[in-house]
Amino acid sequence: MTPGNAVTIRPATSADLPAIVAMRDELNELELRACPHAAITPLTLEQFTTLWSHTLDSPTHCWRVVEVDRKPIGFGLLYLSMPRVDPSSAYLHWAYLRPTVRRRGAGQTLFEHMVAWAQAQGVTRLELQFIEGNLPAQKFWTKMGFRPYASRCVRYLTGPTNSSR
């Protein structure tokens, strides 16, 4: 992003899926570098489309694409937690910006768009998780007001159970 390049946040469409899958692959690579035993499953475009495309128009899902000069540089997915209980919550599943465009306000803009959607749905609490050791994510989400309240642990029931996985 250079000065004068406006960031656009818009709802994602099925035409965005190839770019979203490519960016998800970038995110997976970053996460696996930080935590090699993370439970991350690579998906082809076809597999991703099968799993997620039906949620693009769902009233319980908020998909957003971040663009500069009509080129995708990030994406996000926030969805309502089910069942709906008090306090009403939503889960921030993905929020990703390509590394070359970070620290210029686009992440905060994406987050603000998603928060506005959540508030319009009556949500009063957001939750998310990120890979342990991802210090830039920890710093960003702390800046956005998130506070840790639990640790998520994993033990694989098949294959190696040590950190070599």
XYZ file of C-alpha atoms in Angstrom:
165
model
C 0.000 0.000 0.000
C 1.259 3.392 -0.869
C -0.177 6.756 0.130
C -3.371 7.358 -1.810
C -4.229 3.685 -2.165
C -7.597 3.335 -0.486
C -8.404 0.190 1.443
C -11.780 -1.304 0.573
C -13.588 -3.794 2.788
C -16.447 -5.630 1.131
C -18.475 -8.825 1.504
C -16.771 -11.869 -0.018
C -18.333 -13.672 -2.965
C -17.712 -17.055 -4.556
C -15.447 -15.305 -7.077
C -13.118 -14.465 -4.152
C -12.610 -18.077 -3.087
C -9.396 -18.667 -5.090
C -7.784 -15.592 -3.495
C -9.103 -16.527 -0.044
C -7.712 -20.057 -0.367
C -4.330 -18.677 -1.466
C -4.251 -16.320 1.523
C -5.366 -19.107 3.861
C -2.442 -21.174 2.559
C -0.114 -18.263 3.404
C -1.616 -18.081 6.889
C -1.240 -21.841 7.356
C 2.426 -21.627 6.414
C 3.029 -18.843 8.937
C 1.184 -20.714 11.675
C 2.974 -24.009 11.045
C 6.324 -22.236 11.209
C 5.394 -20.944 14.661
C 3.804 -24.205 15.841
C 4.705 -27.319 13.797
C 2.208 -29.519 15.657
C -0.777 -27.215 14.981
C -3.832 -29.044 13.660
C -3.892 -27.364 10.263
C -5.233 -29.245 7.280
C -4.342 -28.016 3.790
C -7.375 -27.768 1.514
C -7.611 -27.515 -2.238
C -9.881 -24.863 -3.716
C -12.471 -27.570 -4.371
C -12.328 -28.862 -0.786
C -12.475 -25.354 0.667
C -15.405 -24.473 -1.587
C -17.281 -27.599 -0.504
C -16.738 -26.806 3.179
C -17.272 -23.049 3.209
C -19.046 -21.669 0.097
C -22.533 -22.239 1.536
C -21.671 -19.774 4.325
C -20.884 -16.849 2.011
C -24.529 -15.735 1.981
C -25.426 -17.029 5.434
C -26.967 -14.481 7.805
C -24.881 -16.028 10.614
C -21.533 -15.538 8.841
C -19.631 -12.365 8.026
C -17.081 -12.894 5.250
C -15.031 -9.853 4.245
C -12.341 -9.217 1.656
C -9.780 -6.452 2.037
C -8.687 -4.842 -1.222
C -6.286 -2.186 -2.414
C -6.623 -1.158 -6.057
C -9.178 -3.965 -6.494
C -6.575 -6.564 -5.502
C -7.259 -8.777 -2.485
C -4.743 -8.263 0.319
C -6.669 -9.898 3.155
C -9.853 -11.521 4.328
C -11.834 -12.237 7.444
C -14.544 -14.553 8.699
C -16.635 -13.967 11.802
C -19.653 -16.078 12.644
C -22.291 -16.212 15.337
C -21.673 -18.792 18.026
C -24.367 -21.439 18.237
C -26.432 -22.093 20.207
C -27.204 -18.447 20.946
C -26.804 -17.956 24.672
C -26.168 -14.998 26.972
C -23.856 -13.310 26.518
C -24.399 -13.503 22.780
C -21.070 -14.179 21.117
C -19.359 -14.538 17.781
C -16.174 -16.323 16.812
C -13.494 -14.651 14.721
C -12.330 -17.621 12.661
C -9.937 -15.843 10.314
C -8.515 -12.360 9.980
C -5.532 -12.245 7.666
C -3.563 -9.589 5.854
C -0.628 -10.298 3.606
C 2.604 -9.491 5.485
C 3.625 -6.756 3.033
C 0.563 -4.640 3.923
C 0.510 -5.009 7.679
C 0.961 -2.205 10.214
C -0.788 0.369 8.031
C -4.290 0.320 9.497
C -5.977 -2.208 7.204
C -6.178 -4.845 9.954
C -7.901 -2.455 12.316
C -10.259 -1.370 9.530
C -11.147 -5.003 8.773
C -11.708 -5.677 12.460
C -13.918 -2.575 12.853
C -16.100 -3.701 9.919
C -16.509 -7.118 11.473
C -17.268 -5.663 14.917
C -19.971 -3.443 13.372
C -21.556 -6.518 11.773
C -21.432 -8.421 15.071
C -22.993 -5.529 16.987
C -25.793 -5.320 14.411
C -26.501 -9.008 15.176
C -26.768 -8.250 18.906
C -23.409 -9.801 19.774
C -21.853 -8.610 23.033
C -18.716 -10.796 23.100
C -16.137 -11.831 20.498
C -13.778 -14.769 20.805
C -10.780 -15.828 18.762
C -7.676 -17.939 18.972
C -4.255 -17.720 17.402
C -1.221 -19.942 17.343
C 0.936 -19.817 20.455
C 4.156 -17.961 19.734
C 2.561 -15.675 17.135
C 3.715 -12.495 18.836
C 2.499 -10.091 16.111
C -1.022 -11.567 16.430
C -0.847 -11.404 20.211
C 0.187 -7.750 20.066
C -2.497 -6.853 17.492
C -5.363 -8.615 19.270
C -4.345 -7.152 22.617
C -4.402 -3.711 20.974
C -7.930 -4.524 19.705
C -9.031 -5.186 23.298
C -8.860 -8.983 23.539
C -7.707 -10.567 26.781
C -6.725 -14.216 27.295
C -9.016 -16.277 29.482
C -8.046 -19.894 28.688
C -5.394 -22.037 27.081
C -6.283 -24.460 24.328
C -4.306 -27.669 24.300
C -4.211 -30.603 21.922
C -3.257 -34.257 22.214
C -3.344 -36.358 19.080
C -4.826 -39.816 19.519
C -3.077 -41.222 16.477
C 0.499 -40.692 15.361
C 3.158 -38.991 17.431
C 2.023 -37.134 20.530
C 5.179 -35.100 20.913
C 6.137 -31.784 19.391
C 7.724 -33.459 16.370
C 4.343 -33.657 14.649
